[in-house]
């Protein structure tokens, strides 16, 4: 740990004996090149990420996209091959993208990154170029903790989900929302690369693992997944992979029901939201921060903020 010393984050939580997230600072003024420190101590950092689920690097000299890309490359993970989705993010280099470009005043709900793709990315980086002057925190929560708490608070619901699975639907933009700063602002035609419903549904099933696509007169479509088990275990930790509230504050943008077609008990949604808020950590960004998440076991969200706010991201296998 020669290049790093342990920092503290007032908002951090303890999961067992492990702090979440783990904050790492440069050990000395000569150690502020984060990429070089990662190369020197990659094995230590990978093991630390496995234990703590999330690492926040603060106080290092990461002042540009190029600096950030060097940090990502220093970990030596394969870049995740992005497939166009229903949200807007711009590709800036082979490995670097903008974070979701939706209006900063919108809340983006807790979710794993691309959790329903045939191949789910294992790691996600965020880099803060410009923090919001007010709000705009990235909130993170340990998904394995959420599973445990759901089993404690909703044992009958979790038992039925295990037995029959659930069916999840997520809507694309309407014609009126295309090109706006809404969270979902790309049409199914653009996302699936076809304006033919039959061909689009075929592509959705092949590339997104959808079970069906429902098309609506307002130009939107619902991507339907399941029945599936929303609890997935990877690398010894379980995670709840379905955003049952959806990704936005608009409850009509997502739908959920049991795999047998029956509706969820109404209290499930309130308990789930309460568990997220009780167990999450809001990262109050500082310029130059780099946040590394184990996407298999950490959900992230974006709190509403004020412009300007600029974050970059990189997704890895």
PDB file of C-alpha atoms in Angstrom:
ATOM      1  CA  UNK A   1       0.000   0.000   0.000  1.00  0.00           C
ATOM      2  CA  UNK A   2       2.995   2.282  -0.561  1.00  0.00           C
ATOM      3  CA  UNK A   3       1.181   4.666  -2.917  1.00  0.00           C
ATOM      4  CA  UNK A   4      -2.010   4.947  -0.880  1.00  0.00           C
ATOM      5  CA  UNK A   5      -3.193   5.865   2.573  1.00  0.00           C
ATOM      6  CA  UNK A   6      -6.675   5.280   3.911  1.00  0.00           C
ATOM      7  CA  UNK A   7      -8.993   8.279   3.865  1.00  0.00           C
ATOM      8  CA  UNK A   8     -12.329   8.776   5.557  1.00  0.00           C
ATOM      9  CA  UNK A   9     -15.752   9.631   4.219  1.00  0.00           C
ATOM     10  CA  UNK A  10     -18.282  10.900   6.730  1.00  0.00           C
ATOM     11  CA  UNK A  11     -21.143   9.296   4.828  1.00  0.00           C
ATOM     12  CA  UNK A  12     -19.507   5.838   4.572  1.00  0.00           C
ATOM     13  CA  UNK A  13     -21.171   2.800   6.132  1.00  0.00           C
ATOM     14  CA  UNK A  14     -19.849  -0.375   7.693  1.00  0.00           C
ATOM     15  CA  UNK A  15     -20.818  -3.704   6.158  1.00  0.00           C
ATOM     16  CA  UNK A  16     -19.623  -6.167   8.740  1.00  0.00           C
ATOM     17  CA  UNK A  17     -16.096  -4.959   9.453  1.00  0.00           C
ATOM     18  CA  UNK A  18     -15.569  -3.406   6.015  1.00  0.00           C
ATOM     19  CA  UNK A  19     -16.078   0.275   5.222  1.00  0.00           C
ATOM     20  CA  UNK A  20     -18.228   1.077   2.179  1.00  0.00           C
ATOM     21  CA  UNK A  21     -16.833   2.694   0.104  1.00  0.00           C
ATOM     22  CA  UNK A  22     -13.122   2.473   0.847  1.00  0.00           C
ATOM     23  CA  UNK A  23     -11.491   5.898   0.358  1.00  0.00           C
ATOM     24  CA  UNK A  24      -7.865   5.975  -0.766  1.00  0.00           C
ATOM     25  CA  UNK A  25      -5.636   9.068  -0.799  1.00  0.00           C
ATOM     26  CA  UNK A  26      -2.088   9.562  -2.144  1.00  0.00           C
ATOM     27  CA  UNK A  27       0.535   8.520   0.401  1.00  0.00           C
ATOM     28  CA  UNK A  28       2.746  11.511  -0.422  1.00  0.00           C
ATOM     29  CA  UNK A  29       3.055  14.453  -2.792  1.00  0.00           C
ATOM     30  CA  UNK A  30       5.223  12.260  -5.025  1.00  0.00           C
ATOM     31  CA  UNK A  31       2.448   9.649  -5.301  1.00  0.00           C
ATOM     32  CA  UNK A  32      -0.294  11.763  -6.893  1.00  0.00           C
ATOM     33  CA  UNK A  33      -0.078  10.018 -10.294  1.00  0.00           C
ATOM     34  CA  UNK A  34      -2.958   7.593  -9.800  1.00  0.00           C
ATOM     35  CA  UNK A  35      -2.273   5.529 -12.920  1.00  0.00           C
ATOM     36  CA  UNK A  36       1.322   4.840 -11.837  1.00  0.00           C
ATOM     37  CA  UNK A  37       0.174   3.900  -8.330  1.00  0.00           C
ATOM     38  CA  UNK A  38      -2.426   1.519  -9.775  1.00  0.00           C
ATOM     39  CA  UNK A  39       0.177  -0.211 -11.944  1.00  0.00           C
ATOM     40  CA  UNK A  40       2.449  -0.642  -8.910  1.00  0.00           C
ATOM     41  CA  UNK A  41      -0.274  -1.956  -6.608  1.00  0.00           C
ATOM     42  CA  UNK A  42      -2.929  -3.416  -8.874  1.00  0.00           C
ATOM     43  CA  UNK A  43      -3.130  -6.745  -7.017  1.00  0.00           C
ATOM     44  CA  UNK A  44      -3.726  -4.958  -3.706  1.00  0.00           C
ATOM     45  CA  UNK A  45      -6.411  -2.728  -5.246  1.00  0.00           C
ATOM     46  CA  UNK A  46      -8.285  -5.605  -6.890  1.00  0.00           C
ATOM     47  CA  UNK A  47      -8.345  -7.501  -3.573  1.00  0.00           C
ATOM     48  CA  UNK A  48      -9.473  -4.352  -1.748  1.00  0.00           C
ATOM     49  CA  UNK A  49     -12.277  -3.796  -4.246  1.00  0.00           C
ATOM     50  CA  UNK A  50     -13.431  -7.381  -3.753  1.00  0.00           C
ATOM     51  CA  UNK A  51     -13.684  -6.844   0.008  1.00  0.00           C
ATOM     52  CA  UNK A  52     -15.107  -3.330   0.067  1.00  0.00           C
ATOM     53  CA  UNK A  53     -17.216  -3.397  -3.153  1.00  0.00           C
ATOM     54  CA  UNK A  54     -16.358   0.242  -3.980  1.00  0.00           C
ATOM     55  CA  UNK A  55     -13.190   2.366  -4.003  1.00  0.00           C
ATOM     56  CA  UNK A  56     -13.059   6.170  -3.992  1.00  0.00           C
ATOM     57  CA  UNK A  57      -9.740   7.659  -5.110  1.00  0.00           C
ATOM     58  CA  UNK A  58      -9.448  11.247  -3.914  1.00  0.00           C
ATOM     59  CA  UNK A  59      -6.662  13.822  -3.980  1.00  0.00           C
ATOM     60  CA  UNK A  60      -4.803  12.405  -6.973  1.00  0.00           C
ATOM     61  CA  UNK A  61      -3.782  14.404 -10.024  1.00  0.00           C
ATOM     62  CA  UNK A  62      -6.504  13.331 -12.465  1.00  0.00           C
ATOM     63  CA  UNK A  63      -7.164  16.504 -14.416  1.00  0.00           C
ATOM     64  CA  UNK A  64      -8.263  15.364 -17.863  1.00  0.00           C
ATOM     65  CA  UNK A  65     -10.007  12.627 -19.806  1.00  0.00           C
ATOM     66  CA  UNK A  66      -6.573  11.351 -20.833  1.00  0.00           C
ATOM     67  CA  UNK A  67      -5.510  11.056 -17.177  1.00  0.00           C
ATOM     68  CA  UNK A  68      -8.705   9.146 -16.423  1.00  0.00           C
ATOM     69  CA  UNK A  69      -8.168   6.815 -19.366  1.00  0.00           C
ATOM     70  CA  UNK A  70      -4.664   6.047 -18.123  1.00  0.00           C
ATOM     71  CA  UNK A  71      -6.143   5.087 -14.748  1.00  0.00           C
ATOM     72  CA  UNK A  72      -8.685   2.770 -16.359  1.00  0.00           C
ATOM     73  CA  UNK A  73      -6.032   1.154 -18.549  1.00  0.00           C
ATOM     74  CA  UNK A  74      -3.758   0.663 -15.534  1.00  0.00           C
ATOM     75  CA  UNK A  75      -6.235  -1.850 -14.090  1.00  0.00           C
ATOM     76  CA  UNK A  76      -5.827  -3.930 -17.262  1.00  0.00           C
ATOM     77  CA  UNK A  77      -9.453  -5.037 -17.574  1.00  0.00           C
ATOM     78  CA  UNK A  78     -11.039  -5.544 -20.970  1.00  0.00           C
ATOM     79  CA  UNK A  79     -13.284  -2.695 -22.179  1.00  0.00           C
ATOM     80  CA  UNK A  80     -16.964  -3.578 -22.290  1.00  0.00           C
ATOM     81  CA  UNK A  81     -18.324  -3.490 -25.812  1.00  0.00           C
ATOM     82  CA  UNK A  82     -21.193  -1.020 -25.565  1.00  0.00           C
ATOM     83  CA  UNK A  83     -24.450  -1.586 -27.445  1.00  0.00           C
ATOM     84  CA  UNK A  84     -26.620   1.444 -28.073  1.00  0.00           C
ATOM     85  CA  UNK A  85     -29.387   1.676 -25.502  1.00  0.00           C
ATOM     86  CA  UNK A  86     -32.354   3.885 -24.683  1.00  0.00           C
ATOM     87  CA  UNK A  87     -30.338   6.631 -22.937  1.00  0.00           C
ATOM     88  CA  UNK A  88     -27.859   9.142 -24.325  1.00  0.00           C
ATOM     89  CA  UNK A  89     -24.158   8.905 -23.636  1.00  0.00           C
ATOM     90  CA  UNK A  90     -21.394  10.010 -25.989  1.00  0.00           C
ATOM     91  CA  UNK A  91     -18.323   7.929 -26.823  1.00  0.00           C
ATOM     92  CA  UNK A  92     -15.232  10.086 -26.287  1.00  0.00           C
ATOM     93  CA  UNK A  93     -12.528   7.470 -26.836  1.00  0.00           C
ATOM     94  CA  UNK A  94     -12.170   3.712 -27.106  1.00  0.00           C
ATOM     95  CA  UNK A  95     -12.835   3.305 -23.378  1.00  0.00           C
ATOM     96  CA  UNK A  96     -14.394   6.565 -22.179  1.00  0.00           C
ATOM     97  CA  UNK A  97     -18.018   7.734 -22.380  1.00  0.00           C
ATOM     98  CA  UNK A  98     -20.009  10.550 -20.882  1.00  0.00           C
ATOM     99  CA  UNK A  99     -22.214   9.536 -17.991  1.00  0.00           C
ATOM    100  CA  UNK A 100     -25.958   9.746 -18.635  1.00  0.00           C
ATOM    101  CA  UNK A 101     -26.588  13.135 -20.272  1.00  0.00           C
ATOM    102  CA  UNK A 102     -30.126  13.588 -18.943  1.00  0.00           C
ATOM    103  CA  UNK A 103     -30.962  16.927 -17.338  1.00  0.00           C
ATOM    104  CA  UNK A 104     -29.142  17.301 -14.014  1.00  0.00           C
ATOM    105  CA  UNK A 105     -32.372  18.055 -12.150  1.00  0.00           C
ATOM    106  CA  UNK A 106     -33.665  14.514 -12.758  1.00  0.00           C
ATOM    107  CA  UNK A 107     -33.198  11.643 -10.302  1.00  0.00           C
ATOM    108  CA  UNK A 108     -31.830   8.444 -11.852  1.00  0.00           C
ATOM    109  CA  UNK A 109     -32.906   5.541  -9.684  1.00  0.00           C
ATOM    110  CA  UNK A 110     -30.723   2.808  -8.197  1.00  0.00           C
ATOM    111  CA  UNK A 111     -29.570   0.171 -10.665  1.00  0.00           C
ATOM    112  CA  UNK A 112     -26.723  -2.075 -11.688  1.00  0.00           C
ATOM    113  CA  UNK A 113     -25.171  -1.047 -15.005  1.00  0.00           C
ATOM    114  CA  UNK A 114     -26.714  -3.059 -17.869  1.00  0.00           C
ATOM    115  CA  UNK A 115     -27.872  -5.852 -15.513  1.00  0.00           C
ATOM    116  CA  UNK A 116     -30.064  -7.663 -18.052  1.00  0.00           C
ATOM    117  CA  UNK A 117     -27.642  -7.862 -20.967  1.00  0.00           C
ATOM    118  CA  UNK A 118     -26.439 -11.336 -21.983  1.00  0.00           C
ATOM    119  CA  UNK A 119     -22.998 -10.361 -20.674  1.00  0.00           C
ATOM    120  CA  UNK A 120     -23.093  -8.029 -17.671  1.00  0.00           C
ATOM    121  CA  UNK A 121     -20.103  -5.696 -17.125  1.00  0.00           C
ATOM    122  CA  UNK A 122     -18.193  -6.428 -13.944  1.00  0.00           C
ATOM    123  CA  UNK A 123     -16.718  -2.997 -13.171  1.00  0.00           C
ATOM    124  CA  UNK A 124     -17.694   0.627 -13.707  1.00  0.00           C
ATOM    125  CA  UNK A 125     -15.563   3.747 -13.190  1.00  0.00           C
ATOM    126  CA  UNK A 126     -16.803   7.305 -12.699  1.00  0.00           C
ATOM    127  CA  UNK A 127     -14.575  10.371 -12.967  1.00  0.00           C
ATOM    128  CA  UNK A 128     -15.623  13.841 -11.831  1.00  0.00           C
ATOM    129  CA  UNK A 129     -14.518  16.662 -14.111  1.00  0.00           C
ATOM    130  CA  UNK A 130     -16.981  19.182 -12.670  1.00  0.00           C
ATOM    131  CA  UNK A 131     -19.074  18.585  -9.541  1.00  0.00           C
ATOM    132  CA  UNK A 132     -22.524  20.085  -9.348  1.00  0.00           C
ATOM    133  CA  UNK A 133     -22.588  23.330  -7.317  1.00  0.00           C
ATOM    134  CA  UNK A 134     -25.547  21.863  -5.428  1.00  0.00           C
ATOM    135  CA  UNK A 135     -26.668  18.238  -5.183  1.00  0.00           C
ATOM    136  CA  UNK A 136     -25.792  15.890  -8.020  1.00  0.00           C
ATOM    137  CA  UNK A 137     -24.327  13.214  -5.760  1.00  0.00           C
ATOM    138  CA  UNK A 138     -23.814   9.689  -7.028  1.00  0.00           C
ATOM    139  CA  UNK A 139     -25.427   7.370  -4.517  1.00  0.00           C
ATOM    140  CA  UNK A 140     -24.279   3.767  -4.102  1.00  0.00           C
ATOM    141  CA  UNK A 141     -25.716   0.803  -2.219  1.00  0.00           C
ATOM    142  CA  UNK A 142     -24.476  -2.734  -1.608  1.00  0.00           C
ATOM    143  CA  UNK A 143     -26.919  -4.961  -3.453  1.00  0.00           C
ATOM    144  CA  UNK A 144     -26.090  -8.015  -1.335  1.00  0.00           C
ATOM    145  CA  UNK A 145     -27.151  -6.043   1.741  1.00  0.00           C
ATOM    146  CA  UNK A 146     -30.431  -5.184   0.004  1.00  0.00           C
ATOM    147  CA  UNK A 147     -31.097  -8.890  -0.669  1.00  0.00           C
ATOM    148  CA  UNK A 148     -30.505  -9.742   3.002  1.00  0.00           C
ATOM    149  CA  UNK A 149     -32.742  -6.906   4.205  1.00  0.00           C
ATOM    150  CA  UNK A 150     -35.512  -7.864   1.760  1.00  0.00           C
ATOM    151  CA  UNK A 151     -35.423 -11.422   3.073  1.00  0.00           C
ATOM    152  CA  UNK A 152     -35.755 -10.058   6.613  1.00  0.00           C
ATOM    153  CA  UNK A 153     -38.533  -7.565   5.836  1.00  0.00           C
ATOM    154  CA  UNK A 154     -40.421  -9.418   3.069  1.00  0.00           C
ATOM    155  CA  UNK A 155     -39.809 -13.154   3.511  1.00  0.00           C
ATOM    156  CA  UNK A 156     -43.030 -14.264   1.755  1.00  0.00           C
ATOM    157  CA  UNK A 157     -42.369 -12.006  -1.232  1.00  0.00           C
ATOM    158  CA  UNK A 158     -38.796 -13.226  -1.581  1.00  0.00           C
ATOM    159  CA  UNK A 159     -39.882 -16.866  -1.288  1.00  0.00           C
ATOM    160  CA  UNK A 160     -42.417 -16.424  -4.076  1.00  0.00           C
ATOM    161  CA  UNK A 161     -39.913 -14.580  -6.281  1.00  0.00           C
ATOM    162  CA  UNK A 162     -37.525 -17.489  -5.824  1.00  0.00           C
ATOM    163  CA  UNK A 163     -40.268 -19.930  -6.774  1.00  0.00           C
ATOM    164  CA  UNK A 164     -41.842 -18.257  -9.824  1.00  0.00           C
ATOM    165  CA  UNK A 165     -39.455 -15.430 -10.743  1.00  0.00           C
ATOM    166  CA  UNK A 166     -40.609 -12.039 -11.907  1.00  0.00           C
ATOM    167  CA  UNK A 167     -41.399 -10.278 -15.172  1.00  0.00           C
ATOM    168  CA  UNK A 168     -39.923  -6.809 -15.655  1.00  0.00           C
ATOM    169  CA  UNK A 169     -40.859  -4.271 -18.312  1.00  0.00           C
ATOM    170  CA  UNK A 170     -38.989  -1.089 -19.176  1.00  0.00           C
ATOM    171  CA  UNK A 171     -40.228   1.555 -21.630  1.00  0.00           C
ATOM    172  CA  UNK A 172     -38.303   3.461 -24.273  1.00  0.00           C
ATOM    173  CA  UNK A 173     -38.906   7.118 -25.145  1.00  0.00           C
ATOM    174  CA  UNK A 174     -42.112   8.290 -26.743  1.00  0.00           C
ATOM    175  CA  UNK A 175     -41.937  10.228 -30.002  1.00  0.00           C
ATOM    176  CA  UNK A 176     -42.258  13.458 -27.996  1.00  0.00           C
ATOM    177  CA  UNK A 177     -39.314  12.537 -25.710  1.00  0.00           C
ATOM    178  CA  UNK A 178     -36.832  11.658 -28.449  1.00  0.00           C
ATOM    179  CA  UNK A 179     -33.848  14.030 -28.392  1.00  0.00           C
ATOM    180  CA  UNK A 180     -34.906  15.790 -25.174  1.00  0.00           C
ATOM    181  CA  UNK A 181     -32.948  15.765 -21.907  1.00  0.00           C
ATOM    182  CA  UNK A 182     -35.185  13.107 -20.373  1.00  0.00           C
ATOM    183  CA  UNK A 183     -33.505  10.014 -18.937  1.00  0.00           C
ATOM    184  CA  UNK A 184     -34.839   7.793 -21.714  1.00  0.00           C
ATOM    185  CA  UNK A 185     -34.600   9.920 -24.849  1.00  0.00           C
ATOM    186  CA  UNK A 186     -33.865   7.409 -27.621  1.00  0.00           C
ATOM    187  CA  UNK A 187     -36.584   5.633 -29.551  1.00  0.00           C
ATOM    188  CA  UNK A 188     -36.813   1.874 -29.920  1.00  0.00           C
ATOM    189  CA  UNK A 189     -36.080   2.423 -33.611  1.00  0.00           C
ATOM    190  CA  UNK A 190     -32.743   4.080 -32.841  1.00  0.00           C
ATOM    191  CA  UNK A 191     -31.894   1.725 -29.992  1.00  0.00           C
ATOM    192  CA  UNK A 192     -32.612  -1.433 -31.962  1.00  0.00           C
ATOM    193  CA  UNK A 193     -31.496  -0.145 -35.346  1.00  0.00           C
ATOM    194  CA  UNK A 194     -34.726  -0.866 -37.215  1.00  0.00           C
ATOM    195  CA  UNK A 195     -38.102   0.794 -37.770  1.00  0.00           C
ATOM    196  CA  UNK A 196     -39.735  -2.560 -38.477  1.00  0.00           C
ATOM    197  CA  UNK A 197     -41.439  -3.974 -35.373  1.00  0.00           C
ATOM    198  CA  UNK A 198     -40.802  -7.612 -36.261  1.00  0.00           C
ATOM    199  CA  UNK A 199     -37.113  -7.032 -36.945  1.00  0.00           C
ATOM    200  CA  UNK A 200     -36.748  -4.787 -33.885  1.00  0.00           C
ATOM    201  CA  UNK A 201     -38.226  -7.440 -31.602  1.00  0.00           C
ATOM    202  CA  UNK A 202     -35.911 -10.060 -33.090  1.00  0.00           C
ATOM    203  CA  UNK A 203     -32.884  -7.836 -32.401  1.00  0.00           C
ATOM    204  CA  UNK A 204     -34.075  -7.086 -28.860  1.00  0.00           C
ATOM    205  CA  UNK A 205     -34.296 -10.801 -28.105  1.00  0.00           C
ATOM    206  CA  UNK A 206     -30.855 -11.470 -29.599  1.00  0.00           C
ATOM    207  CA  UNK A 207     -28.891  -8.556 -28.163  1.00  0.00           C
ATOM    208  CA  UNK A 208     -30.768  -7.662 -24.958  1.00  0.00           C
ATOM    209  CA  UNK A 209     -32.176 -11.052 -23.890  1.00  0.00           C
ATOM    210  CA  UNK A 210     -35.721  -9.670 -23.979  1.00  0.00           C
ATOM    211  CA  UNK A 211     -38.571 -12.165 -23.869  1.00  0.00           C
ATOM    212  CA  UNK A 212     -40.943  -9.815 -25.743  1.00  0.00           C
ATOM    213  CA  UNK A 213     -41.413  -6.241 -26.981  1.00  0.00           C
ATOM    214  CA  UNK A 214     -44.715  -4.370 -26.759  1.00  0.00           C
ATOM    215  CA  UNK A 215     -45.188  -1.421 -29.129  1.00  0.00           C
ATOM    216  CA  UNK A 216     -47.428   1.576 -28.330  1.00  0.00           C
ATOM    217  CA  UNK A 217     -49.155   4.287 -30.359  1.00  0.00           C
ATOM    218  CA  UNK A 218     -47.138   7.114 -28.713  1.00  0.00           C
ATOM    219  CA  UNK A 219     -43.994   5.739 -30.361  1.00  0.00           C
ATOM    220  CA  UNK A 220     -42.640   4.041 -27.266  1.00  0.00           C
ATOM    221  CA  UNK A 221     -42.060   0.358 -26.727  1.00  0.00           C
ATOM    222  CA  UNK A 222     -41.836  -1.815 -23.624  1.00  0.00           C
ATOM    223  CA  UNK A 223     -38.900  -4.208 -23.392  1.00  0.00           C
ATOM    224  CA  UNK A 224     -40.054  -7.210 -21.380  1.00  0.00           C
ATOM    225  CA  UNK A 225     -37.674  -9.520 -19.502  1.00  0.00           C
ATOM    226  CA  UNK A 226     -38.466 -12.772 -17.787  1.00  0.00           C
ATOM    227  CA  UNK A 227     -39.741 -14.660 -15.994  1.00  0.00           C
ATOM    228  CA  UNK A 228     -36.320 -14.515 -14.325  1.00  0.00           C
ATOM    229  CA  UNK A 229     -34.783 -14.751 -10.883  1.00  0.00           C
ATOM    230  CA  UNK A 230     -33.904 -11.192  -9.793  1.00  0.00           C
ATOM    231  CA  UNK A 231     -31.346 -12.482  -7.270  1.00  0.00           C
ATOM    232  CA  UNK A 232     -28.049 -13.419  -8.926  1.00  0.00           C
ATOM    233  CA  UNK A 233     -24.936 -14.681  -7.154  1.00  0.00           C
ATOM    234  CA  UNK A 234     -21.541 -13.817  -8.586  1.00  0.00           C
ATOM    235  CA  UNK A 235     -18.164 -14.198  -6.917  1.00  0.00           C
ATOM    236  CA  UNK A 236     -19.771 -15.256  -3.640  1.00  0.00           C
ATOM    237  CA  UNK A 237     -22.137 -12.295  -3.244  1.00  0.00           C
ATOM    238  CA  UNK A 238     -25.815 -12.082  -4.117  1.00  0.00           C
ATOM    239  CA  UNK A 239     -27.371  -9.043  -5.791  1.00  0.00           C
ATOM    240  CA  UNK A 240     -30.874  -7.832  -6.605  1.00  0.00           C
ATOM    241  CA  UNK A 241     -30.557  -7.002 -10.296  1.00  0.00           C
ATOM    242  CA  UNK A 242     -34.021  -5.603 -11.149  1.00  0.00           C
ATOM    243  CA  UNK A 243     -34.804  -1.876 -10.619  1.00  0.00           C
ATOM    244  CA  UNK A 244     -38.375  -2.512  -9.477  1.00  0.00           C
ATOM    245  CA  UNK A 245     -39.061   1.215  -9.281  1.00  0.00           C
ATOM    246  CA  UNK A 246     -37.638   1.659 -12.770  1.00  0.00           C
ATOM    247  CA  UNK A 247     -34.862   4.107 -13.556  1.00  0.00           C
ATOM    248  CA  UNK A 248     -36.930   7.310 -13.302  1.00  0.00           C
ATOM    249  CA  UNK A 249     -39.451   8.962 -10.993  1.00  0.00           C
ATOM    250  CA  UNK A 250     -42.147   8.142 -13.568  1.00  0.00           C
ATOM    251  CA  UNK A 251     -43.599   4.892 -12.220  1.00  0.00           C
ATOM    252  CA  UNK A 252     -45.279   4.218 -15.569  1.00  0.00           C
ATOM    253  CA  UNK A 253     -41.870   3.754 -17.215  1.00  0.00           C
ATOM    254  CA  UNK A 254     -41.424   0.349 -15.556  1.00  0.00           C
ATOM    255  CA  UNK A 255     -43.658  -2.587 -14.694  1.00  0.00           C
ATOM    256  CA  UNK A 256     -43.144  -5.620 -12.496  1.00  0.00           C
ATOM    257  CA  UNK A 257     -45.170  -8.696 -11.683  1.00  0.00           C
ATOM    258  CA  UNK A 258     -44.569 -12.227 -10.501  1.00  0.00           C
ATOM    259  CA  UNK A 259     -43.608 -14.816 -13.082  1.00  0.00           C
ATOM    260  CA  UNK A 260     -47.094 -16.337 -12.727  1.00  0.00           C
ATOM    261  CA  UNK A 261     -48.658 -13.038 -13.829  1.00  0.00           C
ATOM    262  CA  UNK A 262     -49.874 -11.892 -10.419  1.00  0.00           C
ATOM    263  CA  UNK A 263     -49.221  -8.369  -9.169  1.00  0.00           C
ATOM    264  CA  UNK A 264     -46.698  -7.509  -6.476  1.00  0.00           C
ATOM    265  CA  UNK A 265     -48.155  -6.676  -3.043  1.00  0.00           C
ATOM    266  CA  UNK A 266     -48.401  -2.880  -2.906  1.00  0.00           C
ATOM    267  CA  UNK A 267     -46.192  -2.628   0.197  1.00  0.00           C
ATOM    268  CA  UNK A 268     -43.201  -4.126  -1.629  1.00  0.00           C
ATOM    269  CA  UNK A 269     -42.377  -0.889  -3.433  1.00  0.00           C
ATOM    270  CA  UNK A 270     -42.339   1.236  -0.293  1.00  0.00           C
ATOM    271  CA  UNK A 271     -40.222  -1.235   1.669  1.00  0.00           C
ATOM    272  CA  UNK A 272     -37.744  -1.592  -1.190  1.00  0.00           C
ATOM    273  CA  UNK A 273     -37.344   2.187  -1.498  1.00  0.00           C
ATOM    274  CA  UNK A 274     -36.903   2.493   2.264  1.00  0.00           C
ATOM    275  CA  UNK A 275     -34.175  -0.159   2.284  1.00  0.00           C
ATOM    276  CA  UNK A 276     -32.296   1.620  -0.501  1.00  0.00           C
ATOM    277  CA  UNK A 277     -32.377   4.950   1.340  1.00  0.00           C
ATOM    278  CA  UNK A 278     -31.409   3.416   4.681  1.00  0.00           C
ATOM    279  CA  UNK A 279     -28.382   1.601   3.295  1.00  0.00           C
ATOM    280  CA  UNK A 280     -27.039   3.891   0.561  1.00  0.00           C
ATOM    281  CA  UNK A 281     -24.066   6.249   0.634  1.00  0.00           C
ATOM    282  CA  UNK A 282     -24.204   9.585  -1.199  1.00  0.00           C
ATOM    283  CA  UNK A 283     -20.845  10.445  -2.781  1.00  0.00           C
ATOM    284  CA  UNK A 284     -20.442  14.216  -2.681  1.00  0.00           C
ATOM    285  CA  UNK A 285     -18.147  14.700  -5.625  1.00  0.00           C
ATOM    286  CA  UNK A 286     -14.891  16.630  -5.562  1.00  0.00           C
ATOM    287  CA  UNK A 287     -13.129  17.607  -8.771  1.00  0.00           C
ATOM    288  CA  UNK A 288     -10.718  14.853  -9.821  1.00  0.00           C
ATOM    289  CA  UNK A 289     -12.415  12.060  -7.857  1.00  0.00           C
ATOM    290  CA  UNK A 290     -12.405   8.577  -9.385  1.00  0.00           C
ATOM    291  CA  UNK A 291     -14.969   6.068  -8.119  1.00  0.00           C
ATOM    292  CA  UNK A 292     -14.608   2.362  -8.938  1.00  0.00           C
ATOM    293  CA  UNK A 293     -17.578   0.049  -8.363  1.00  0.00           C
ATOM    294  CA  UNK A 294     -17.943  -3.718  -8.455  1.00  0.00           C
ATOM    295  CA  UNK A 295     -20.988  -3.709 -10.727  1.00  0.00           C
ATOM    296  CA  UNK A 296     -21.859  -7.281  -9.775  1.00  0.00           C
ATOM    297  CA  UNK A 297     -22.722  -6.225  -6.247  1.00  0.00           C
ATOM    298  CA  UNK A 298     -23.155  -2.407  -6.163  1.00  0.00           C
ATOM    299  CA  UNK A 299     -26.106  -0.385  -7.430  1.00  0.00           C
ATOM    300  CA  UNK A 300     -25.703   3.305  -8.212  1.00  0.00           C
ATOM    301  CA  UNK A 301     -28.066   6.257  -8.596  1.00  0.00           C
ATOM    302  CA  UNK A 302     -27.828   9.960  -9.411  1.00  0.00           C
ATOM    303  CA  UNK A 303     -29.305  12.584  -7.117  1.00  0.00           C
ATOM    304  CA  UNK A 304     -30.828  15.723  -8.659  1.00  0.00           C
ATOM    305  CA  UNK A 305     -28.410  18.618  -8.891  1.00  0.00           C
ATOM    306  CA  UNK A 306     -27.744  21.922 -10.587  1.00  0.00           C
ATOM    307  CA  UNK A 307     -25.575  22.502 -13.645  1.00  0.00           C
ATOM    308  CA  UNK A 308     -22.788  22.480 -14.475  1.00  0.00           C
ATOM    309  CA  UNK A 309     -22.086  18.820 -13.616  1.00  0.00           C
ATOM    310  CA  UNK A 310     -19.825  16.645 -15.741  1.00  0.00           C
ATOM    311  CA  UNK A 311     -18.873  13.039 -15.103  1.00  0.00           C
ATOM    312  CA  UNK A 312     -17.186  10.540 -17.390  1.00  0.00           C
ATOM    313  CA  UNK A 313     -17.476   6.779 -17.157  1.00  0.00           C
ATOM    314  CA  UNK A 314     -15.760   3.622 -18.304  1.00  0.00           C
ATOM    315  CA  UNK A 315     -17.256   0.133 -18.204  1.00  0.00           C
ATOM    316  CA  UNK A 316     -15.152  -3.016 -18.063  1.00  0.00           C
ATOM    317  CA  UNK A 317     -15.443  -6.779 -18.202  1.00  0.00           C
TER     318      UNK A 317
END
